[in-house]
Amino acid sequence: MEKTREWKEKQLQKTTLVAADRSYSDQVKLAAIAITLNMRLRSADMPVDMQERALRFTRSLLDSAPAGNHRPNPSILARSLKKEFDRWYGPAWHCVVGKSFGSFVTHSPGGFVYFSLDSLSFLLFKTEVQLITDQPPPPSS
């Protein structure tokens, strides 16, 4: 019985180390992608693959802007990034894009990324959606 418990503990330790190593290599890969795209990750509570999608999609938006236009409108960038994440990961994504803004947001776990490119900053976060199924009773007089 004791041997079985020791074996299980060792397996758990190995699994934990493998997961930590994978997480570290994913973070290194993401940092390399950010550098390649000339972006800077500021803060995130989001899986690496979702962060990568946000960075790559934003870069594609900026690269697809007409040559004569320096940068697309921040409102258009925010709307496009929000709609992309709504389409891929479900509703209730919010996006703020600008040169100077402050924020204090509450987000769903695993649904927050903040990054920048040149003078533009991008804040993308998800909130929880709660469906209203019944109408509340009217107030009594």
N, CA, C and O atoms as a DFTB+ gen file, in Angstrom:
564 C
 N C O
     1  1       0.816      -1.183       0.000
     2  2       0.000       0.000       0.000
     3  2       0.871       1.264       0.000
     4  3       0.611       2.218      -0.732
     5  1       1.906       1.239       0.838
     6  2       2.816       2.380       0.933
     7  2       3.531       2.613      -0.394
     8  3       3.709       3.756      -0.815
     9  1       3.942       1.527      -1.053
    10  2       4.623       1.641      -2.351
    11  2       3.702       2.276      -3.395
    12  3       4.142       3.096      -4.201
    13  1       2.444       1.900      -3.375
    14  2       1.480       2.443      -4.332
    15  2       1.318       3.949      -4.119
    16  3       1.267       4.707      -5.088
    17  1       1.237       4.382      -2.882
    18  2       1.092       5.795      -2.584
    19  2       2.345       6.561      -3.038
    20  3       2.227       7.632      -3.633
    21  1       3.520       6.034      -2.769
    22  2       4.765       6.677      -3.205
    23  2       4.822       6.772      -4.730
    24  3       5.221       7.794      -5.287
    25  1       4.414       5.687      -5.391
    26  2       4.429       5.688      -6.860
    27  2       3.478       6.756      -7.399
    28  3       3.827       7.479      -8.332
    29  1       2.273       6.861      -6.818
    30  2       1.299       7.866      -7.255
    31  2       1.841       9.277      -7.034
    32  3       1.661      10.150      -7.882
    33  1       2.504       9.503      -5.895
    34  2       3.073      10.825      -5.623
    35  2       4.162      11.177      -6.634
    36  3       4.237      12.316      -7.096
    37  1       5.001      10.205      -6.978
    38  2       6.050      10.445      -7.970
    39  2       5.448      10.742      -9.339
    40  3       5.935      11.619     -10.052
    41  1       4.391      10.017      -9.715
    42  2       3.728      10.260     -10.995
    43  2       3.124      11.665     -11.028
    44  3       3.211      12.361     -12.040
    45  1       2.516      12.073      -9.921
    46  2       1.933      13.406      -9.829
    47  2       3.020      14.475      -9.962
    48  3       2.823      15.481     -10.643
    49  1       4.168      14.256      -9.311
    50  2       5.280      15.204      -9.412
    51  2       5.784      15.296     -10.853
    52  3       6.057      16.388     -11.349
    53  1       5.906      14.149     -11.521
    54  2       6.363      14.140     -12.914
    55  2       5.375      14.892     -13.808
    56  3       5.776      15.689     -14.656
    57  1       4.084      14.630     -13.611
    58  2       3.051      15.297     -14.406
    59  2       3.101      16.797     -14.188
    60  3       2.988      17.567     -15.142
    61  1       3.269      17.222     -12.943
    62  2       3.347      18.641     -12.617
    63  2       4.559      19.279     -13.274
    64  3       4.464      20.382     -13.812
    65  1       5.696      18.597     -13.235
    66  2       6.917      19.129     -13.863
    67  2       6.762      19.236     -15.373
    68  3       7.197      20.221     -15.970
    69  1       6.149      18.234     -15.999
    70  2       5.937      18.265     -17.446
    71  2       5.021      19.432     -17.811
    72  3       5.286      20.146     -18.778
    73  1       3.946      19.632     -17.044
    74  2       3.023      20.738     -17.310
    75  2       3.721      22.081     -17.134
    76  3       3.511      22.993     -17.934
    77  1       4.541      22.214     -16.106
    78  2       5.270      23.463     -15.885
    79  2       6.265      23.712     -17.006
    80  3       6.427      24.845     -17.458
    81  1       6.933      22.653     -17.456
    82  2       7.896      22.789     -18.550
    83  2       7.179      23.186     -19.842
    84  3       7.673      24.033     -20.586
    85  1       6.022      22.583     -20.113
    86  2       5.243      22.908     -21.303
    87  2       4.776      24.360     -21.232
    88  3       4.832      25.086     -22.224
    89  1       4.315      24.778     -20.053
    90  2       3.857      26.149     -19.870
    91  2       5.003      27.129     -20.115
    92  3       4.808      28.162     -20.756
    93  1       6.178      26.817     -19.617
    94  2       7.344      27.685     -19.812
    95  2       7.701      27.772     -21.291
    96  3       7.971      28.861     -21.797
    97  1       7.707      26.645     -21.987
    98  2       8.062      26.674     -23.413
    99  2       6.990      27.403     -24.221
   100  3       7.312      28.068     -25.206
   101  1       5.716      27.288     -23.818
   102  2       4.650      28.042     -24.486
   103  2       4.848      29.542     -24.289
   104  3       4.645      30.330     -25.212
   105  1       5.247      29.929     -23.077
   106  2       5.480      31.344     -22.797
   107  2       6.659      31.882     -23.615
   108  3       6.616      33.010     -24.106
   109  1       7.698      31.080     -23.754
   110  2       8.863      31.486     -24.553
   111  2       8.452      31.636     -26.022
   112  3       8.848      32.589     -26.693
   113  1       7.650      30.680     -26.512
   114  2       7.168      30.744     -27.896
   115  2       6.328      32.008     -28.102
   116  3       6.482      32.700     -29.108
   117  1       5.442      32.307     -27.150
   118  2       4.594      33.487     -27.252
   119  2       5.432      34.768     -27.228
   120  3       5.151      35.706     -27.975
   121  1       6.441      34.813     -26.388
   122  2       7.317      35.990     -26.336
   123  2       8.031      36.182     -27.669
   124  3       8.177      37.311     -28.139
   125  1       8.475      35.086     -28.279
   126  2       9.133      35.170     -29.586
   127  2       8.163      35.678     -30.657
   128  3       8.545      36.475     -31.515
   129  1       6.923      35.220     -30.607
   130  2       5.912      35.680     -31.567
   131  2       5.669      37.174     -31.385
   132  3       5.597      37.915     -32.365
   133  1       5.543      37.619     -30.138
   134  2       5.316      39.043     -29.862
   135  2       6.468      39.884     -30.410
   136  3       6.237      40.942     -30.996
   137  1       7.685      39.428     -30.227
   138  2       8.850      40.159     -30.742
   139  2       8.818      40.197     -32.258
   140  3       9.067      41.240     -32.862
   141  1       8.513      39.063     -32.877
   142  2       8.446      38.991     -34.334
   143  2       7.389      39.950     -34.886
   144  3       7.597      40.575     -35.926
   145  1       6.266      40.064     -34.196
   146  2       5.171      40.931     -34.637
   147  2       5.361      42.381     -34.179
   148  3       4.519      43.236     -34.452
   149  1       6.460      42.649     -33.490
   150  2       6.781      43.984     -32.992
   151  2       5.736      44.468     -31.982
   152  3       5.359      45.640     -31.974
   153  1       5.278      43.549     -31.136
   154  2       4.285      43.877     -30.118
   155  2       4.869      43.588     -28.742
   156  3       5.850      42.857     -28.605
   157  1       4.244      44.178     -27.727
   158  2       4.717      43.960     -26.368
   159  2       3.555      43.502     -25.496
   160  3       2.576      44.228     -25.322
   161  1       3.668      42.307     -24.955
   162  2       2.656      41.801     -24.025
   163  2       2.863      42.484     -22.680
   164  3       3.964      42.467     -22.129
   165  1       1.817      43.076     -22.163
   166  2       1.916      43.795     -20.896
   167  2       1.410      42.948     -19.726
   168  3       2.049      42.868     -18.677
   169  1       0.255      42.320     -19.926
   170  2      -0.345      41.521     -18.871
   171  2      -1.359      40.577     -19.502
   172  3      -2.004      40.913     -20.496
   173  1      -1.492      39.389     -18.911
   174  2      -2.458      38.440     -19.469
   175  2      -2.905      37.421     -18.428
   176  3      -2.132      36.980     -17.578
   177  1      -4.164      37.072     -18.527
   178  2      -4.750      35.935     -17.833
   179  2      -5.564      35.235     -18.911
   180  3      -6.793      35.300     -18.932
   181  1      -4.851      34.570     -19.796
   182  2      -5.473      33.990     -20.982
   183  2      -4.563      32.866     -21.479
   184  3      -3.341      32.993     -21.411
   185  1      -5.140      31.770     -21.976
   186  2      -4.301      30.709     -22.537
   187  2      -3.418      31.239     -23.672
   188  3      -3.789      32.168     -24.391
   189  1      -2.261      30.632     -23.810
   190  2      -1.267      31.079     -24.786
   191  2      -1.822      31.104     -26.203
   192  3      -1.547      32.043     -26.951
   193  1      -2.598      30.090     -26.587
   194  2      -3.121      30.053     -27.957
   195  2      -4.076      31.220     -28.228
   196  3      -4.116      31.742     -29.343
   197  1      -4.839      31.626     -27.222
   198  2      -5.742      32.766     -27.391
   199  2      -4.947      34.075     -27.476
   200  3      -5.291      34.964     -28.255
   201  1      -3.894      34.185     -26.678
   202  2      -3.044      35.376     -26.748
   203  2      -2.409      35.476     -28.140
   204  3      -2.340      36.552     -28.732
   205  1      -1.951      34.335     -28.639
   206  2      -1.342      34.311     -29.971
   207  2      -2.358      34.759     -31.030
   208  3      -2.013      35.523     -31.932
   209  1      -3.602      34.291     -30.925
   210  2      -4.638      34.693     -31.878
   211  2      -4.850      36.205     -31.810
   212  3      -4.974      36.858     -32.846
   213  1      -4.893      36.765     -30.607
   214  2      -5.093      38.210     -30.455
   215  2      -3.949      38.987     -31.111
   216  3      -4.188      39.963     -31.822
   217  1      -2.727      38.562     -30.875
   218  2      -1.574      39.257     -31.451
   219  2      -1.567      39.152     -32.971
   220  3      -1.407      40.154     -33.670
   221  1      -1.740      37.943     -33.476
   222  2      -1.684      37.738     -34.928
   223  2      -2.840      38.447     -35.652
   224  3      -2.640      39.033     -36.716
   225  1      -4.042      38.390     -35.074
   226  2      -5.180      39.047     -35.707
   227  2      -4.983      40.559     -35.719
   228  3      -5.266      41.216     -36.721
   229  1      -4.505      41.105     -34.624
   230  2      -4.252      42.549     -34.564
   231  2      -3.203      42.953     -35.590
   232  3      -3.362      43.960     -36.281
   233  1      -2.141      42.177     -35.690
   234  2      -1.102      42.475     -36.681
   235  2      -1.680      42.423     -38.093
   236  3      -1.347      43.268     -38.924
   237  1      -2.536      41.451     -38.375
   238  2      -3.123      41.356     -39.716
   239  2      -4.028      42.553     -40.004
   240  3      -4.069      43.037     -41.135
   241  1      -4.755      43.036     -38.989
   242  2      -5.586      44.231     -39.166
   243  2      -4.723      45.439     -39.526
   244  3      -5.048      46.198     -40.439
   245  1      -3.641      45.602     -38.809
   246  2      -2.764      46.745     -39.046
   247  2      -2.053      46.641     -40.394
   248  3      -1.863      47.645     -41.080
   249  1      -1.664      45.426     -40.768
   250  2      -0.971      45.236     -42.043
   251  2      -1.905      45.391     -43.234
   252  3      -1.452      45.704     -44.336
   253  1      -3.208      45.177     -43.030
   254  2      -4.155      45.266     -44.145
   255  2      -4.646      46.698     -44.385
   256  3      -5.429      46.941     -45.303
   257  1      -4.192      47.635     -43.567
   258  2      -4.590      49.035     -43.752
   259  2      -4.006      49.551     -45.064
   260  3      -2.887      49.188     -45.428
   261  1      -4.748      50.389     -45.773
   262  2      -4.229      50.962     -47.025
   263  2      -2.901      51.684     -46.796
   264  3      -2.673      52.256     -45.730
   265  1      -2.037      51.653     -47.798
   266  2      -0.683      52.201     -47.674
   267  2      -0.696      53.684     -47.321
   268  3       0.168      54.135     -46.569
   269  1      -1.635      54.442     -47.833
   270  2      -1.687      55.872     -47.561
   271  2      -2.160      56.200     -46.155
   272  3      -1.905      57.292     -45.648
   273  1      -2.843      55.266     -45.532
   274  2      -3.393      55.471     -44.204
   275  2      -2.373      54.993     -43.167
   276  3      -1.942      53.841     -43.218
   277  1      -1.987      55.850     -42.238
   278  2      -0.977      55.472     -41.253
   279  2      -1.463      54.357     -40.332
   280  3      -0.778      53.346     -40.174
   281  1      -2.612      54.522     -39.736
   282  2      -3.177      53.523     -38.837
   283  2      -4.690      53.541     -38.971
   284  3      -5.281      54.603     -39.168
   285  1      -5.320      52.388     -38.868
   286  2      -6.783      52.370     -38.861
   287  2      -7.315      53.073     -37.598
   288  3      -6.586      53.265     -36.625
   289  1      -8.547      53.433     -37.640
   290  2      -9.212      54.057     -36.516
   291  2      -9.213      53.093     -35.324
   292  3      -9.561      51.925     -35.500
   293  1      -8.832      53.540     -34.107
   294  2      -8.834      52.652     -32.938
   295  2     -10.191      52.013     -32.676
   296  3     -10.256      50.875     -32.212
   297  1     -11.288      52.739     -32.970
   298  2     -12.623      52.154     -32.766
   299  2     -12.855      50.968     -33.689
   300  3     -13.463      49.974     -33.291
   301  1     -12.372      51.072     -34.916
   302  2     -12.515      49.966     -35.877
   303  2     -11.659      48.781     -35.435
   304  3     -12.099      47.634     -35.513
   305  1     -10.438      49.053     -34.972
   306  2      -9.579      47.979     -34.466
   307  2     -10.245      47.261     -33.289
   308  3     -10.274      46.031     -33.240
   309  1     -10.777      48.037     -32.345
   310  2     -11.418      47.446     -31.165
   311  2     -12.622      46.595     -31.561
   312  3     -12.792      45.478     -31.071
   313  1     -13.460      47.135     -32.455
   314  2     -14.652      46.395     -32.879
   315  2     -14.262      45.103     -33.601
   316  3     -14.871      44.058     -33.373
   317  1     -13.260      45.171     -34.460
   318  2     -12.835      43.992     -35.219
   319  2     -12.274      42.912     -34.308
   320  3     -12.594      41.735     -34.472
   321  1     -11.437      43.302     -33.348
   322  2     -10.852      42.327     -32.420
   323  2     -11.929      41.724     -31.524
   324  3     -11.912      40.523     -31.256
   325  1     -12.853      42.540     -31.068
   326  2     -13.964      42.052     -30.248
   327  2     -14.801      41.040     -31.015
   328  3     -15.131      39.978     -30.486
   329  1     -15.147      41.364     -32.266
   330  2     -15.980      40.456     -33.074
   331  2     -15.240      39.149     -33.378
   332  3     -15.852      38.081     -33.393
   333  1     -13.949      39.229     -33.615
   334  2     -13.156      38.017     -33.863
   335  2     -13.213      37.086     -32.653
   336  3     -13.403      35.879     -32.800
   337  1     -13.049      37.647     -31.467
   338  2     -13.078      36.806     -30.265
   339  2     -14.491      36.333     -29.932
   340  3     -14.661      35.221     -29.432
   341  1     -15.497      37.147     -30.198
   342  2     -16.884      36.682     -30.035
   343  2     -17.141      35.477     -30.942
   344  3     -17.783      34.507     -30.538
   345  1     -16.637      35.551     -32.157
   346  2     -16.857      34.475     -33.134
   347  2     -16.141      33.191     -32.711
   348  3     -16.714      32.106     -32.816
   349  1     -14.913      33.296     -32.240
   350  2     -14.127      32.107     -31.903
   351  2     -14.402      31.563     -30.508
   352  3     -14.391      30.350     -30.302
   353  1     -14.650      32.451     -29.549
   354  2     -14.699      32.017     -28.149
   355  2     -16.012      32.349     -27.442
   356  3     -16.089      32.267     -26.216
   357  1     -17.042      32.722     -28.198
   358  2     -18.341      33.008     -27.596
   359  2     -18.497      34.476     -27.235
   360  3     -17.546      35.253     -27.313
   361  1     -19.716      34.847     -26.837
   362  2     -20.026      36.265     -26.630
   363  2     -19.438      36.855     -25.350
   364  3     -18.870      36.167     -24.502
   365  1     -19.607      38.147     -25.269
   366  2     -19.277      38.991     -24.122
   367  2     -17.808      39.394     -24.050
   368  3     -17.265      39.570     -22.959
   369  1     -17.164      39.542     -25.207
   370  2     -15.810      40.101     -25.241
   371  2     -15.911      41.613     -25.372
   372  3     -16.835      42.137     -25.994
   373  1     -14.949      42.301     -24.778
   374  2     -14.890      43.759     -24.819
   375  2     -13.468      44.150     -25.195
   376  3     -12.513      43.472     -24.817
   377  1     -13.328      45.241     -25.938
   378  2     -12.004      45.650     -26.383
   379  2     -11.890      47.170     -26.338
   380  3     -12.794      47.893     -26.758
   381  1     -10.764      47.631     -25.821
   382  2     -10.448      49.051     -25.785
   383  2      -9.119      49.228     -26.502
   384  3      -8.152      48.525     -26.207
   385  1      -9.069      50.162     -27.440
   386  2      -7.842      50.448     -28.170
   387  2      -7.621      51.952     -28.138
   388  3      -8.542      52.725     -28.402
   389  1      -6.408      52.362     -27.817
   390  2      -6.137      53.787     -27.812
   391  2      -4.702      54.097     -27.450
   392  3      -3.903      53.208     -27.156
   393  1      -4.394      55.386     -27.479
   394  2      -3.046      55.843     -27.152
   395  2      -2.884      56.130     -25.670
   396  3      -1.782      56.034     -25.130
   397  1      -3.985      56.483     -25.012
   398  2      -3.911      56.812     -23.595
   399  2      -5.268      56.547     -22.963
   400  3      -6.242      57.240     -23.256
   401  1      -5.327      55.558     -22.108
   402  2      -6.567      55.281     -21.391
   403  2      -6.239      54.553     -20.098
   404  3      -5.206      53.894     -19.983
   405  1      -7.120      54.680     -19.146
   406  2      -7.010      53.948     -17.900
   407  2      -8.134      52.940     -17.833
   408  3      -9.153      53.091     -18.506
   409  1      -7.953      51.919     -17.027
   410  2      -9.017      50.923     -16.916
   411  2      -8.939      50.210     -15.581
   412  3      -7.879      50.108     -14.964
   413  1     -10.069      49.731     -15.162
   414  2     -10.189      48.848     -14.019
   415  2     -11.354      47.951     -14.358
   416  3     -12.508      48.365     -14.252
   417  1     -11.070      46.724     -14.765
   418  2     -12.130      45.846     -15.252
   419  2     -12.155      44.539     -14.470
   420  3     -11.142      44.084     -13.939
   421  1     -13.327      43.964     -14.419
   422  2     -13.511      42.623     -13.888
   423  2     -13.720      41.722     -15.086
   424  3     -14.523      42.031     -15.967
   425  1     -12.998      40.601     -15.126
   426  2     -13.075      39.717     -16.285
   427  2     -13.275      38.278     -15.857
   428  3     -13.013      37.908     -14.713
   429  1     -13.740      37.479     -16.793
   430  2     -13.878      36.050     -16.546
   431  2     -12.489      35.430     -16.454
   432  3     -11.571      35.897     -17.128
   433  1     -12.311      34.400     -15.644
   434  2     -11.003      33.745     -15.551
   435  2     -10.539      33.270     -16.935
   436  3     -11.306      32.677     -17.693
   437  1      -9.289      33.541     -17.238
   438  2      -8.734      33.136     -18.526
   439  2      -9.168      34.012     -19.678
   440  3      -9.042      33.611     -20.835
   441  1      -9.677      35.205     -19.393
   442  2     -10.213      36.050     -20.450
   443  2      -9.702      37.474     -20.423
   444  3     -10.498      38.410     -20.496
   445  1      -8.384      37.667     -20.319
   446  2      -7.838      39.024     -20.252
   447  2      -6.464      39.066     -20.915
   448  3      -5.607      38.224     -20.645
   449  1      -6.264      40.054     -21.782
   450  2      -4.929      40.304     -22.331
   451  2      -4.784      41.802     -22.588
   452  3      -5.713      42.470     -23.041
   453  1      -3.598      42.302     -22.288
   454  2      -3.276      43.712     -22.493
   455  2      -1.928      43.751     -23.201
   456  3      -0.938      43.237     -22.681
   457  1      -1.885      44.358     -24.386
   458  2      -0.642      44.421     -25.143
   459  2      -0.562      45.746     -25.887
   460  3      -1.543      46.486     -25.971
   461  1       0.614      46.036     -26.422
   462  2       0.783      47.312     -27.124
   463  2       1.615      47.131     -28.380
   464  3       2.359      46.164     -28.542
   465  1       1.454      48.102     -29.251
   466  2       2.197      48.167     -30.513
   467  2       2.449      49.635     -30.776
   468  3       1.509      50.416     -30.927
   469  1       3.711      50.012     -30.832
   470  2       4.075      51.421     -30.988
   471  2       3.350      52.229     -29.905
   472  3       3.536      51.972     -28.715
   473  1       2.538      53.189     -30.304
   474  2       1.865      54.028     -29.311
   475  2       0.441      53.553     -29.008
   476  3      -0.242      54.153     -28.177
   477  1      -0.013      52.490     -29.665
   478  2      -1.373      51.979     -29.424
   479  2      -1.351      50.865     -28.380
   480  3      -0.489      49.986     -28.405
   481  1      -2.306      50.918     -27.472
   482  2      -2.482      49.850     -26.488
   483  2      -3.811      49.158     -26.745
   484  3      -4.778      49.777     -27.190
   485  1      -3.839      47.857     -26.456
   486  2      -5.009      47.015     -26.702
   487  2      -5.365      46.279     -25.411
   488  3      -4.533      45.582     -24.831
   489  1      -6.601      46.445     -24.976
   490  2      -7.120      45.741     -23.813
   491  2      -8.301      44.899     -24.290
   492  3      -9.290      45.434     -24.791
   493  1      -8.192      43.598     -24.133
   494  2      -9.239      42.673     -24.563
   495  2      -9.611      41.810     -23.368
   496  3      -8.742      41.194     -22.750
   497  1     -10.909      41.764     -23.037
   498  2     -11.322      40.971     -21.888
   499  2     -12.735      40.440     -22.079
   500  3     -13.524      40.991     -22.847
   501  1     -13.035      39.368     -21.372
   502  2     -14.340      38.712     -21.469
   503  2     -15.069      38.839     -20.139
   504  3     -14.473      38.743     -19.067
   505  1     -16.380      39.059     -20.241
   506  2     -17.217      39.069     -19.047
   507  2     -18.224      37.934     -19.147
   508  3     -18.433      37.366     -20.219
   509  1     -18.833      37.618     -18.039
   510  2     -19.807      36.527     -18.005
   511  2     -21.158      37.004     -18.507
   512  3     -21.580      38.123     -18.214
   513  1     -21.831      36.153     -19.261
   514  2     -23.170      36.462     -19.755
   515  2     -24.172      35.681     -18.925
   516  3     -24.045      34.468     -18.759
   517  1     -25.163      36.381     -18.410
   518  2     -26.237      35.724     -17.676
   519  2     -27.538      36.022     -18.384
   520  3     -27.937      37.179     -18.516
   521  1     -28.199      34.970     -18.839
   522  2     -29.467      35.134     -19.531
   523  2     -30.585      35.410     -18.535
   524  3     -30.645      34.811     -17.461
   525  1     -31.459      36.316     -18.910
   526  2     -32.629      36.609     -18.086
   527  2     -33.766      35.769     -18.641
   528  3     -34.181      35.950     -19.785
   529  1     -34.268      34.850     -17.827
   530  2     -35.295      33.935     -18.308
   531  2     -36.707      34.392     -17.912
   532  3     -37.652      34.191     -18.674
   533  1     -36.857      34.991     -16.755
   534  2     -38.168      35.439     -16.297
   535  2     -38.124      36.944     -16.020
   536  3     -37.112      37.493     -15.582
   537  1     -39.256      37.581     -16.292
   538  2     -39.373      38.985     -15.967
   539  2     -39.648      39.117     -14.470
   540  3     -40.441      38.354     -13.918
   541  1     -39.010      40.063     -13.821
   542  2     -39.308      40.238     -12.391
   543  2     -40.731      40.773     -12.222
   544  3     -41.239      41.467     -13.103
   545  1     -41.362      40.463     -11.121
   546  2     -42.727      40.965     -10.902
   547  2     -42.699      42.489     -10.764
   548  3     -41.719      43.060     -10.284
   549  1     -43.781      43.138     -11.191
   550  2     -43.828      44.601     -11.057
   551  2     -43.847      44.999      -9.581
   552  3     -44.383      44.276      -8.742
   553  1     -43.262      46.147      -9.278
   554  2     -43.258      46.576      -7.876
   555  2     -44.695      46.833      -7.395
   556  3     -45.538      47.349      -8.128
   557  1     -44.930      46.460      -6.169
   558  2     -46.284      46.673      -5.616
   559  2     -46.387      48.080      -5.072
   560  3     -45.418      48.653      -4.575
   561  1     -47.599      48.627      -5.180
   562  2     -47.824      50.011      -4.720
   563  2     -48.482      50.038      -3.384
   564  3     -48.745      51.115      -2.847
